[in-house]
Amino acid sequence: MKKLPFYRDTFFSRLIISYTALAVVLLGLAGGYLYTQANRMMVDEIARDSRSRLETAKDYVERTLLRKYEDQLQNKAVSTVFIRDSSELNVLLDNGWEGNLSRIADFRQDLDMFKQVLEGASNVTVYFRQGDYIVDSANFYVKTEHSEDAAFMKGLQRSDLNRWIVRELPKGTQALTYAVNLPYGTLGNSPKGYLYIDVDMEYLQRAVASILNSGSERLYIFNSSGQLIMQTAGATKEEMVLLQRSIGQGTTGTEMSGNKTGTLVLSHLEGGRPGSGLTYAMIRPMDSFVLASKQLKAKIFTGCGLVLLLGLGISYLISKRFYLPMKRLVQHVRHLPGLNHVNTNEYQMIDSTLSFMGQRILSLESQAQQNEMKHLVLGASLGVERLDALPRHCRYQVAHIQLVDGRSEQLKRIGELDGHHMPYELVILNPQESAIVFFMNEGGAVDEAAALEPLARLQRETGAGLRFGAGIGPPVQTIEEIPLSYRLAHQAYRYRFIYGPEALVSHAQIATLDPKPPSFSLEIFKNALKAGDVARANRFIDEVYAVLEQKNLQLEAVELALLQMVSALYEAVIDLDLQQLVPPFDLFDELKKDTLADTIGSIRDLSERIGIHVRESGNHAHEEVILKLKAYIDEHLDEDLSLNVLSEVASLAPAYISTLFGKVMNESFTEYVTRTRLGKAADMLLTHDNMSVSEIASLVGYRSIQYFHTKFKARYGVTPVQYRQRKAAAGDGGKSASEQPL
């Protein structure tokens, strides 16, 4: 073998050559390993990012996009359970279409408005088994077979209910359909109908595609049968085979290579809701990350070359003492969630990681303190030893904040209250409720309304985007009593029923209110309803409202007055036998609204319905009452008869009975009693010769014989004795007085 001129065949040279060869092999192995690891890290990074985006897509599809249709549809169906007697839908479910065309027209308009509210909904349809007809947002079909959707409707089974199914509409478009039983929650073969909504597939695809970051990402959604129900871009046959194979194997992040598609990274995720059966998959080509991948691989090759050129010793020291520990640290950092290390070196990565961890610690500490404050206010767990930030040696006053418009998080962005001299702590309880703990000077005078001024200023400064009301508890001396102050503040805010939802009410203010309910003459109200006098009933309601809105009564007194008023209203309903017009169950709960004005309005609406019904139904009910009283009068002519006596018999007011007598009998009560008594006396004078005039007068209710003579002569023109003598002389003794001419 010919030797090179500069080569000296020595042990040292051989050692250098052997070690160099070993170094080359080792560097090749290390470079290949790093190259493979870099590629694997890139795939893992893409897969993790894809799964994060799939989580976002899943939450958007299931909790936002599809959930809004489900919630609206279920709210529509739930009305068939809780609003039984006044629901148009319940009436149609229990009856055929004959005689209900106006209801069907109103209901179709309701479905059309319901569809307009739901963006993307192509149709809302209800199938009624009673009568076998269909009403959708556009048409009414007397027979199911007249509808183009008849085959789908007849094929509805329980397995197809309460879940999304893919189907082709009669017009040839694709849609997602969600159906429920009617009445809502009916099981087995007992439903009276079905309610379902069709959502345009193109709209859903556009909505889902809008949440993707780039056109190179392709999202696919499969149902439990493996059927593709939604995609944001077309897929080749080869891609679909690779996609379904990966989903079938259960791998969540896979690098795949196809003949035509190149290198792809596939990730998939199961649906979040039990029973949904949805699977989400995403395909992202590796080509979209080629630049970052090439940079990392080039660094590996460059590093290997430099290590080889700089010598075995430097390579050994750098690899052992610096690079390998750094590599392990970098790999660990890359696996930390919530960090973005694109285009950053190891030092920047570690610096950003430490900064992120510091921010995270501060965030967790703040969140922990917020949770402690929340538990403290609610009284769930005091934990005062962990609330070091709370000031000591002061009094505490808690305000309960109820958001009317906006969310509690917006209160954080308002900042400090300008000019407010008391420190405070804002505690977010939920999106609509918060609490403010004020810290008051221990040595100052106790002012239970001290928090009213800053809260009123806060209301003025927040503007229209954030509206709220508040209840303010009394000041307390210790941290342990903070839950008590909050409970009393929450109790004070109940007075929004009287003062309105944006009222600021302190516990000290309600403690001075009158606990005794006002007294009202409810008989006037009942009589007005029974007489169909809507105007008089409304005047009474206005008088009650004027008293109750004076804001000097405790809430319990106002509620008791309203309850008495509702009880009087329902007594009138019972007396008029109008239970079919007013349901007997929980009438006060049905009429009571969020505010006093709305509650008075609901009572007024119901009383007007009752009054109008009584007025339009004519005198039939009145006639029955008067005929009953007429029979009683005829049977008790010998007794003392008065409007008060008849009031006890009929359980009606004397004035009301007098009014009814005039309407039905066309004569007053006194005129009728006098005419009936004298008529019976005249008959008895003719048919009872053996009875004296005094006895007859007593039997028909006259205690004074002189008064009887006066009344009898005024009616018949003669005295009772002359009447008997003339009739006897004429030979008409066998006829009754009512049969003889005067």
XYZ file of C-alpha atoms in Angstrom:
742
model
C 0.000 0.000 0.000
C 1.440 3.338 -1.079
C 1.772 5.764 1.775
C 0.956 9.454 1.597
C 4.021 11.724 1.903
C 2.710 13.484 5.030
C 1.521 10.333 6.673
C 3.618 8.714 9.295
C 2.594 5.240 10.222
C 2.842 5.521 13.931
C 0.634 4.366 16.811
C -0.375 7.913 17.426
C -1.395 8.352 13.799
C -3.308 5.107 13.843
C -4.950 6.166 17.097
C -5.900 9.485 15.549
C -7.227 7.761 12.416
C -9.097 5.150 14.465
C -10.533 7.716 16.833
C -11.403 9.986 13.912
C -13.212 7.115 12.229
C -14.958 6.338 15.515
C -15.827 10.002 15.891
C -17.240 10.058 12.359
C -19.343 6.993 13.114
C -20.460 8.409 16.433
C -21.199 11.775 14.882
C -23.107 10.053 12.082
C -25.147 8.081 14.587
C -25.708 11.166 16.719
C -26.602 13.243 13.657
C -29.002 10.585 12.394
C -30.577 10.296 15.814
C -30.939 14.072 16.123
C -32.326 14.257 12.586
C -34.930 11.608 13.421
C -35.744 13.237 16.726
C -36.108 16.630 15.050
C -38.533 15.152 12.552
C -40.431 13.371 15.360
C -40.540 16.543 17.445
C -41.925 18.442 14.487
C -44.629 15.812 13.975
C -45.448 15.861 17.692
C -45.562 19.658 17.673
C -47.902 19.664 14.692
C -50.042 16.918 16.290
C -50.293 18.800 19.612
C -51.162 22.009 17.836
C -53.726 20.130 15.728
C -55.320 18.560 18.808
C -55.506 21.983 20.407
C -57.275 23.305 17.321
C -59.536 20.239 17.268
C -60.499 21.001 20.863
C -61.384 24.509 19.738
C -63.349 23.169 16.766
C -65.104 20.596 18.972
C -66.099 23.235 21.552
C -67.296 25.550 18.801
C -69.335 22.866 16.987
C -70.841 21.120 20.018
C -71.107 23.879 22.603
C -71.742 26.881 20.397
C -72.783 26.073 16.825
C -75.040 23.032 17.346
C -75.871 23.796 20.971
C -77.713 26.999 20.108
C -80.090 25.035 17.860
C -80.579 22.306 20.486
C -81.260 24.810 23.276
C -83.755 26.775 21.192
C -85.490 23.592 20.016
C -85.665 22.129 23.521
C -86.953 25.431 24.942
C -89.686 25.334 22.290
C -90.503 21.702 23.161
C -90.328 22.217 26.946
C -93.304 24.583 26.672
C -95.455 21.498 25.997
C -94.641 20.296 29.517
C -94.792 23.429 31.669
C -97.339 25.629 29.862
C -100.131 23.120 29.447
C -103.378 25.030 29.056
C -102.285 28.199 27.255
C -99.966 26.654 24.653
C -101.105 26.671 21.020
C -98.829 23.677 20.433
C -100.498 21.605 23.168
C -103.948 22.309 21.732
C -102.834 21.147 18.274
C -101.138 18.036 19.690
C -104.391 16.984 21.340
C -106.693 17.800 18.382
C -106.917 17.457 14.635
C -106.577 20.372 12.246
C -110.333 20.727 11.760
C -111.603 23.738 13.675
C -108.057 24.908 14.461
C -107.028 26.607 11.213
C -106.516 29.962 12.924
C -104.341 28.311 15.548
C -102.377 26.566 12.810
C -101.851 29.863 10.978
C -100.613 31.537 14.152
C -98.433 28.540 14.956
C -96.914 28.503 11.450
C -96.032 32.180 11.822
C -94.486 31.342 15.188
C -92.377 28.621 13.535
C -91.327 31.060 10.801
C -90.244 33.639 13.387
C -88.492 30.859 15.300
C -86.589 29.894 12.120
C -85.644 33.504 11.365
C -84.059 33.823 14.800
C -81.821 30.779 14.182
C -79.220 31.699 11.582
C -78.549 28.842 9.198
C -81.830 27.017 9.894
C -83.525 26.036 6.626
C -86.771 24.726 8.091
C -88.571 23.975 11.378
C -91.234 21.258 11.169
C -93.814 19.745 13.548
C -95.606 16.465 12.809
C -98.921 15.932 14.626
C -99.968 12.305 15.004
C -103.484 13.347 16.041
C -104.899 14.145 12.619
C -101.751 13.040 10.724
C -100.764 16.527 9.480
C -97.605 18.619 9.246
C -96.905 22.288 9.940
C -93.528 23.780 9.048
C -92.184 27.320 8.927
C -93.489 27.787 5.375
C -96.472 25.457 4.778
C -99.329 23.508 6.306
C -100.010 19.983 4.966
C -103.430 18.518 5.708
C -102.028 15.026 5.110
C -98.510 13.876 5.838
C -98.114 12.318 2.393
C -98.605 15.756 0.834
C -95.255 16.841 2.268
C -92.007 16.080 0.430
C -90.602 15.164 3.837
C -93.244 12.506 4.500
C -90.862 9.540 4.144
C -88.447 10.981 6.720
C -91.296 11.878 9.079
C -92.844 8.395 8.957
C -89.428 6.839 9.510
C -88.616 8.748 12.683
C -87.679 6.299 15.409
C -86.562 6.812 18.928
C -82.939 6.103 17.927
C -83.050 9.139 15.604
C -84.244 11.539 18.312
C -82.214 13.971 20.427
C -79.141 13.652 18.214
C -77.916 15.140 14.947
C -78.335 13.112 11.782
C -77.196 13.816 8.235
C -79.752 13.631 5.498
C -80.477 14.925 2.020
C -83.439 17.277 1.823
C -86.067 16.843 -0.937
C -84.517 19.832 -2.731
C -81.217 17.931 -3.009
C -79.287 19.961 -0.404
C -77.492 18.410 2.553
C -78.637 19.248 6.068
C -78.150 18.279 9.695
C -81.427 17.429 11.404
C -82.246 17.340 15.127
C -85.621 15.947 16.296
C -87.410 15.658 19.675
C -90.624 14.053 20.899
C -93.715 16.087 21.724
C -94.688 16.558 24.475
C -91.052 16.964 25.442
C -89.530 13.966 27.212
C -92.209 11.449 26.078
C -90.809 7.900 25.907
C -91.771 4.781 23.938
C -94.555 4.845 21.380
C -96.580 7.458 23.224
C -95.440 10.770 21.659
C -98.145 12.963 20.177
C -95.811 14.352 17.564
C -92.290 15.319 16.613
C -90.499 18.657 16.363
C -87.327 18.887 14.295
C -85.067 21.479 12.743
C -83.001 21.300 9.537
C -79.725 23.232 9.476
C -78.116 23.959 6.116
C -74.868 21.987 5.774
C -73.177 24.683 3.667
C -73.797 27.215 6.420
C -72.294 24.883 9.025
C -69.255 24.207 6.849
C -68.670 27.937 6.339
C -69.029 28.548 10.066
C -66.555 25.774 10.956
C -64.103 26.836 8.239
C -64.042 30.355 9.679
C -62.272 29.151 12.839
C -59.342 27.554 10.957
C -56.101 29.475 10.709
C -55.121 28.691 7.115
C -56.308 27.039 3.952
C -53.760 24.229 4.332
C -55.665 22.841 7.344
C -58.508 20.468 6.511
C -61.089 19.565 9.141
C -63.400 16.533 8.875
C -66.242 15.452 11.175
C -67.568 11.863 11.218
C -70.600 10.409 12.979
C -70.627 7.226 15.107
C -71.059 5.070 11.967
C -67.919 6.482 10.367
C -69.939 8.554 7.902
C -68.418 11.898 6.884
C -70.942 14.569 7.855
C -68.902 17.755 7.465
C -65.629 18.877 5.856
C -63.968 22.222 5.295
C -62.162 21.129 2.100
C -62.262 18.286 -0.359
C -60.161 15.192 0.284
C -58.667 12.686 -2.157
C -59.686 9.059 -1.994
C -56.217 8.163 -0.775
C -56.437 10.736 2.043
C -59.830 9.413 3.141
C -58.449 5.840 3.280
C -55.487 6.979 5.387
C -57.830 9.071 7.552
C -60.288 6.251 8.286
C -57.453 3.754 8.882
C -55.840 6.047 11.476
C -59.191 6.669 13.238
C -59.904 2.930 13.266
C -56.482 2.239 14.863
C -57.137 4.864 17.553
C -53.953 6.873 16.936
C -54.329 10.548 17.818
C -51.274 11.981 16.055
C -49.736 10.188 13.056
C -47.326 10.993 10.260
C -48.489 9.396 7.002
C -47.091 9.312 3.497
C -49.187 8.800 0.391
C -48.267 8.359 -3.257
C -49.932 11.603 -4.270
C -50.527 13.463 -1.054
C -46.954 13.620 0.272
C -46.233 13.634 4.000
C -49.271 14.397 6.137
C -49.852 14.764 9.884
C -53.261 13.475 10.986
C -54.889 14.094 14.361
C -58.344 13.157 15.557
C -60.435 13.690 18.664
C -63.606 12.098 20.017
C -66.631 14.301 20.661
C -67.000 15.892 24.064
C -70.669 15.141 24.749
C -71.844 11.638 25.741
C -73.966 10.108 23.014
C -72.938 12.605 20.353
C -70.858 9.973 18.522
C -68.884 12.642 16.651
C -65.231 12.271 15.724
C -63.137 15.264 14.683
C -60.105 14.820 12.430
C -57.587 17.266 10.978
C -55.039 16.826 8.194
C -52.095 19.185 7.954
C -49.361 18.688 5.321
C -45.785 18.677 6.551
C -44.955 20.995 3.669
C -46.512 23.874 5.590
C -43.770 23.475 8.211
C -40.874 22.732 5.845
C -39.065 25.983 6.543
C -38.849 25.481 10.302
C -37.981 21.781 9.789
C -35.163 22.569 7.325
C -33.701 25.170 9.644
C -33.591 22.718 12.520
C -32.068 19.952 10.364
C -29.470 22.340 8.915
C -28.431 23.284 12.426
C -27.925 19.611 13.249
C -25.680 19.010 10.224
C -23.749 22.213 10.860
C -23.238 21.276 14.472
C -21.965 17.837 13.533
C -19.506 19.340 11.015
C -18.208 21.869 13.495
C -17.757 19.218 16.139
C -15.792 17.096 13.649
C -13.604 20.021 12.528
C -12.862 21.409 15.980
C -11.542 18.128 17.227
C -12.456 15.121 19.222
C -11.594 16.665 22.560
C -13.636 19.851 22.107
C -16.495 17.776 20.683
C -16.357 15.429 23.636
C -16.312 18.285 26.189
C -19.075 20.298 24.498
C -21.263 17.204 24.028
C -20.796 15.912 27.548
C -20.664 19.113 29.557
C -23.024 21.438 27.692
C -25.058 20.184 24.776
C -26.494 16.983 26.205
C -27.828 18.621 29.402
C -29.102 21.515 27.314
C -30.818 19.127 24.926
C -32.617 17.392 27.750
C -33.709 20.738 29.161
C -34.955 21.949 25.771
C -36.900 18.733 25.203
C -38.509 19.100 28.612
C -39.372 22.736 27.968
C -40.927 21.932 24.597
C -43.359 19.571 26.314
C -44.635 22.261 28.670
C -48.228 23.292 27.740
C -49.180 26.868 26.915
C -45.784 27.928 25.496
C -44.950 29.080 21.978
C -41.282 28.512 20.998
C -41.408 29.120 17.267
C -38.224 30.838 15.941
C -36.592 31.087 19.388
C -33.229 29.728 20.538
C -32.609 27.688 23.659
C -31.778 30.709 25.812
C -34.848 32.648 24.707
C -36.930 29.510 25.193
C -35.731 29.019 28.760
C -36.126 32.755 29.497
C -39.670 32.802 28.135
C -40.431 29.604 30.052
C -39.243 31.094 33.340
C -41.180 34.296 32.612
C -44.296 32.283 31.796
C -43.934 30.241 34.975
C -43.567 33.435 37.023
C -46.704 34.923 35.473
C -48.509 31.649 35.981
C -47.557 31.588 39.659
C -48.838 35.147 40.109
C -52.044 34.238 38.283
C -52.542 31.147 40.440
C -51.895 33.140 43.601
C -54.434 35.769 42.507
C -56.940 33.070 41.573
C -56.409 31.293 44.895
C -56.993 34.529 46.783
C -60.132 35.210 44.726
C -61.424 31.721 45.553
C -60.689 32.277 49.234
C -62.553 35.585 49.115
C -65.447 33.913 47.330
C -65.616 31.187 49.985
C -65.348 33.804 52.707
C -68.229 35.906 51.354
C -70.478 32.883 50.778
C -69.584 31.384 54.154
C -68.520 28.089 52.583
C -65.061 28.081 54.186
C -63.683 31.008 56.148
C -59.983 30.120 55.926
C -59.048 33.483 57.479
C -55.515 32.339 58.146
C -54.821 32.309 54.381
C -56.322 35.761 53.668
C -53.253 37.727 54.678
C -54.072 40.561 52.272
C -57.257 41.500 54.153
C -56.812 44.590 56.338
C -57.310 44.085 60.063
C -58.646 46.318 62.821
C -61.484 47.709 60.727
C -65.146 47.132 60.052
C -66.363 45.269 56.972
C -69.438 45.973 54.879
C -70.512 43.783 51.953
C -72.565 44.782 48.903
C -74.274 42.189 46.693
C -74.054 43.205 42.990
C -76.574 41.756 40.515
C -75.810 42.412 36.837
C -78.843 43.409 34.763
C -76.863 43.964 31.555
C -73.258 42.850 31.034
C -70.993 40.368 32.834
C -69.183 40.464 36.165
C -65.753 40.381 34.489
C -66.429 43.882 33.131
C -66.363 45.238 36.673
C -62.632 44.476 36.821
C -61.934 46.912 33.992
C -63.688 49.846 35.646
C -60.721 50.590 37.907
C -60.659 52.450 41.149
C -63.631 54.614 42.097
C -62.537 58.225 41.763
C -62.906 60.112 45.012
C -63.835 56.992 46.970
C -62.206 57.108 50.404
C -62.864 53.503 51.479
C -60.685 50.616 50.240
C -62.583 47.671 48.865
C -62.175 44.184 47.362
C -64.159 42.996 44.296
C -65.180 39.317 44.418
C -66.528 37.673 41.235
C -69.115 35.039 42.244
C -70.474 34.094 38.803
C -71.024 35.838 35.437
C -74.056 37.744 36.764
C -73.281 38.182 40.471
C -70.439 39.827 42.372
C -69.728 41.107 45.829
C -67.789 44.153 47.023
C -66.234 44.043 50.498
C -65.669 47.576 51.841
C -63.120 48.172 54.597
C -64.293 50.942 56.933
C -62.376 52.884 59.556
C -62.856 51.167 62.894
C -62.850 54.396 64.881
C -65.380 56.288 62.764
C -69.111 56.539 63.252
C -71.208 53.628 62.049
C -72.871 54.598 58.765
C -74.780 51.688 57.257
C -75.471 53.675 54.080
C -71.783 54.583 53.520
C -71.489 52.238 50.529
C -74.449 53.808 48.709
C -72.475 56.809 47.436
C -69.631 54.881 45.700
C -72.082 52.380 44.209
C -74.279 55.176 42.861
C -71.188 56.797 41.334
C -70.198 53.450 39.858
C -73.623 53.132 38.228
C -73.240 56.532 36.609
C -69.724 55.834 35.315
C -70.325 52.394 33.832
C -72.638 53.628 31.067
C -75.257 51.671 29.152
C -73.075 48.616 28.527
C -73.016 47.591 32.190
C -76.139 47.957 34.317
C -76.593 46.563 37.806
C -78.473 46.786 41.064
C -77.145 46.180 44.567
C -78.094 45.294 48.096
C -75.922 46.549 50.968
C -75.489 44.676 54.235
C -74.766 46.206 57.654
C -71.182 46.828 58.859
C -69.671 43.971 60.914
C -66.741 43.937 63.299
C -64.876 40.715 62.387
C -63.902 38.779 59.276
C -65.988 35.842 60.478
C -69.126 38.027 60.243
C -68.582 38.951 56.567
C -70.918 36.104 55.362
C -73.651 37.538 57.631
C -73.286 40.981 56.053
C -73.455 39.414 52.581
C -76.597 37.395 53.399
C -78.336 40.537 54.668
C -77.178 42.415 51.548
C -78.641 39.648 49.385
C -81.863 39.909 51.387
C -81.943 43.680 50.877
C -81.635 43.275 47.097
C -84.858 41.252 47.118
C -86.535 44.667 47.380
C -85.809 45.107 43.658
C -89.350 43.706 43.378
C -90.584 47.084 44.646
C -87.789 49.462 43.647
C -86.692 47.948 40.303
C -83.728 45.788 39.193
C -81.233 48.697 39.237
C -82.093 49.850 42.738
C -79.481 50.352 45.479
C -81.034 49.101 48.727
C -79.360 48.988 52.130
C -80.338 46.715 54.993
C -80.680 49.756 57.228
C -83.240 51.196 54.824
C -85.541 48.143 54.848
C -85.321 47.816 58.627
C -87.332 51.057 58.968
C -90.185 49.951 56.704
C -93.675 49.108 57.951
C -94.135 45.335 58.370
C -97.945 45.547 58.557
C -99.762 45.006 55.242
C -102.350 47.671 54.278
C -106.032 46.824 54.485
C -108.186 46.900 51.336
C -111.931 46.341 50.826
C -111.586 43.256 48.658
C -115.387 42.832 48.463
C -115.480 45.815 46.090
C -112.964 44.062 43.856
C -114.853 40.745 43.900
C -118.208 42.387 43.216
C -116.771 44.362 40.305
C -115.424 41.135 38.757
C -118.705 39.297 39.267
C -120.622 42.163 37.687
C -118.227 42.357 34.744
C -117.375 45.958 35.680
C -113.839 46.193 34.261
C -113.524 49.926 34.896
C -114.378 49.621 38.604
C -111.990 46.653 38.983
C -109.193 48.654 37.334
C -109.838 51.604 39.636
C -109.493 49.307 42.637
C -106.246 47.838 41.251
C -104.903 51.370 40.670
C -105.708 52.278 44.271
C -103.882 49.182 45.552
C -100.874 49.897 43.345
C -100.746 53.512 44.493
C -100.555 52.350 48.127
C -98.005 49.585 47.550
C -95.610 51.671 45.430
C -95.163 54.308 48.122
C -92.013 52.365 49.172
C -92.739 52.493 52.879
C -93.749 48.837 53.281
C -91.639 45.773 53.880
C -91.474 43.271 51.039
C -93.391 40.631 53.004
C -96.224 43.112 53.620
C -96.422 43.922 49.897
C -96.399 40.232 48.945
C -99.105 39.473 51.532
C -101.295 42.288 50.163
C -100.847 40.928 46.635
C -101.619 37.403 47.842
C -104.858 38.628 49.451
C -105.766 40.385 46.230
C -105.102 37.246 44.157
C -107.117 35.170 46.654
C -110.067 37.557 46.255
C -109.719 37.308 42.495
C -109.844 33.534 42.611
C -112.819 33.577 44.987
C -114.654 35.501 42.276
C -113.522 32.885 39.768
C -114.974 30.104 41.942
C -118.232 31.995 42.485
C -118.567 32.550 38.732
C -117.504 28.957 37.955
C -114.727 30.148 35.641
C -112.073 27.570 36.585
C -111.792 26.688 32.917
C -110.627 30.249 32.270
C -108.173 30.451 35.188
C -106.071 27.398 36.186
C -106.432 26.676 39.928
C -102.809 25.689 40.595
C -100.138 28.162 41.774
C -102.102 31.199 40.624
C -100.024 33.609 42.726
C -96.760 32.171 41.374
C -98.101 32.536 37.833
C -99.129 36.159 38.350
C -96.079 37.262 40.325
C -93.407 38.819 38.095
C -89.964 40.307 38.723
C -91.305 43.714 39.726
C -94.361 45.103 41.484
C -95.453 47.013 38.368
C -95.294 43.873 36.218
C -97.153 41.851 38.872
C -99.920 44.478 39.087
C -100.029 44.396 35.286
C -100.516 40.611 35.217
C -103.285 40.848 37.846
C -104.924 43.623 35.823
C -104.748 41.541 32.618
C -106.382 38.555 34.297
C -109.110 40.631 35.969
C -109.908 42.300 32.631
C -110.185 38.876 30.979
C -112.578 37.752 33.710
C -114.620 40.968 33.564
C -114.876 40.883 29.773
C -115.833 37.197 29.882
C -118.570 37.900 32.436
C -119.829 40.881 30.457
C -119.865 39.062 27.118
C -121.414 35.874 28.492
C -124.709 37.735 29.117
C -127.075 37.398 32.116
C -127.237 33.600 32.214
C -125.225 33.321 35.416
C -127.126 36.258 36.899
C -130.457 34.632 36.080
C -129.484 31.452 37.882
C -128.632 33.409 41.031
C -131.842 35.470 40.944
C -134.030 32.435 40.213
C -132.487 30.725 43.212
C -133.252 33.786 45.387
C -136.761 34.079 43.890
C -137.531 30.515 44.944
C -136.223 31.261 48.424
C -138.462 34.370 48.667
C -141.523 32.435 47.506
C -140.919 29.777 50.172
C -140.210 32.215 53.021
C -142.806 34.971 52.562
C -143.855 34.634 56.178
C -140.321 35.482 57.386
C -138.417 38.732 57.521
C -136.939 39.232 54.081
C -134.160 41.731 53.351
C -131.112 42.122 51.121
C -128.929 41.135 54.055
C -130.818 37.847 54.448
C -130.472 37.112 50.716
C -126.770 38.050 50.925
C -126.215 35.216 53.400
C -128.192 32.785 51.228
C -126.308 33.556 47.997
C -122.933 34.574 49.549
C -123.078 37.833 47.591
C -122.972 41.459 48.644
C -126.410 43.082 49.277
C -125.673 45.873 46.793
C -124.715 43.321 44.145
C -127.969 41.355 44.720
C -130.003 44.563 44.405
C -128.295 45.331 41.080
C -128.897 41.830 39.724
C -132.591 41.943 40.696
C -133.100 45.077 38.683
C -131.328 43.622 35.619
C -133.039 40.207 35.611
C -136.530 40.869 37.073
C -137.023 44.400 35.678
C -138.200 45.459 39.126
C -136.537 46.129 42.439
C -136.223 43.596 45.244
C -138.757 45.493 47.376
C -141.275 45.684 44.533
C -140.992 41.965 43.870
C -141.428 40.980 47.552
C -144.449 43.296 47.949
C -146.085 42.041 44.745
C -145.545 38.392 45.667
C -146.811 38.789 49.233
C -149.961 40.644 48.175
C -150.650 38.145 45.401
C -150.413 35.235 47.806
C -152.617 37.109 50.310
C -155.264 37.691 47.608
C -155.267 33.966 46.737
C -155.622 32.992 50.371
C -158.520 35.447 50.860
C -160.409 33.577 48.128
C -159.464 30.012 48.986
C -159.305 30.068 52.793
C -162.664 31.418 54.032
C -162.041 30.048 57.494
C -158.891 32.217 57.970
C -159.076 35.780 59.209
C -157.398 38.695 57.464
C -154.918 39.004 60.353
C -153.903 35.372 60.032
C -153.400 35.721 56.272
C -151.394 38.924 56.741
C -149.119 37.116 59.220
C -148.648 34.142 56.865
C -147.448 36.405 54.052
C -144.990 38.293 56.251
C -146.894 41.369 57.444
C -146.652 41.915 61.193
C -148.779 45.108 61.145
C -152.405 44.570 60.034
C -152.790 48.279 59.341
C -149.715 48.275 57.057
C -151.101 45.189 55.280
C -154.480 46.963 54.701
C -152.678 49.990 53.287
C -150.514 47.979 50.868
C -153.410 45.733 49.788
C -155.735 48.649 49.074
C -152.987 50.451 47.165
C -152.627 47.465 44.842
C -156.211 46.185 44.454
C -158.226 49.380 45.182
C -160.218 47.770 47.999
C -159.548 46.494 51.501
C -158.927 42.751 52.031
C -162.427 42.287 53.522
C -164.072 44.066 50.586
C -161.968 42.018 48.155
C -163.196 38.744 49.709
C -166.837 39.936 49.777
C -166.894 41.108 46.142
C -165.310 37.940 44.841
C -167.685 35.781 46.876
C -170.685 37.743 45.605
C -169.490 37.328 42.030
C -169.164 33.523 42.450
C -165.455 33.447 41.654
C -164.357 31.990 44.915
C -162.703 29.026 43.238
C -160.342 31.104 41.103
C -157.000 32.372 42.280
C -156.268 36.076 42.399
C -153.823 35.740 39.578
C -156.567 34.331 37.301
C -159.129 37.077 37.946
C -159.233 40.459 36.319
C -158.831 43.485 38.518
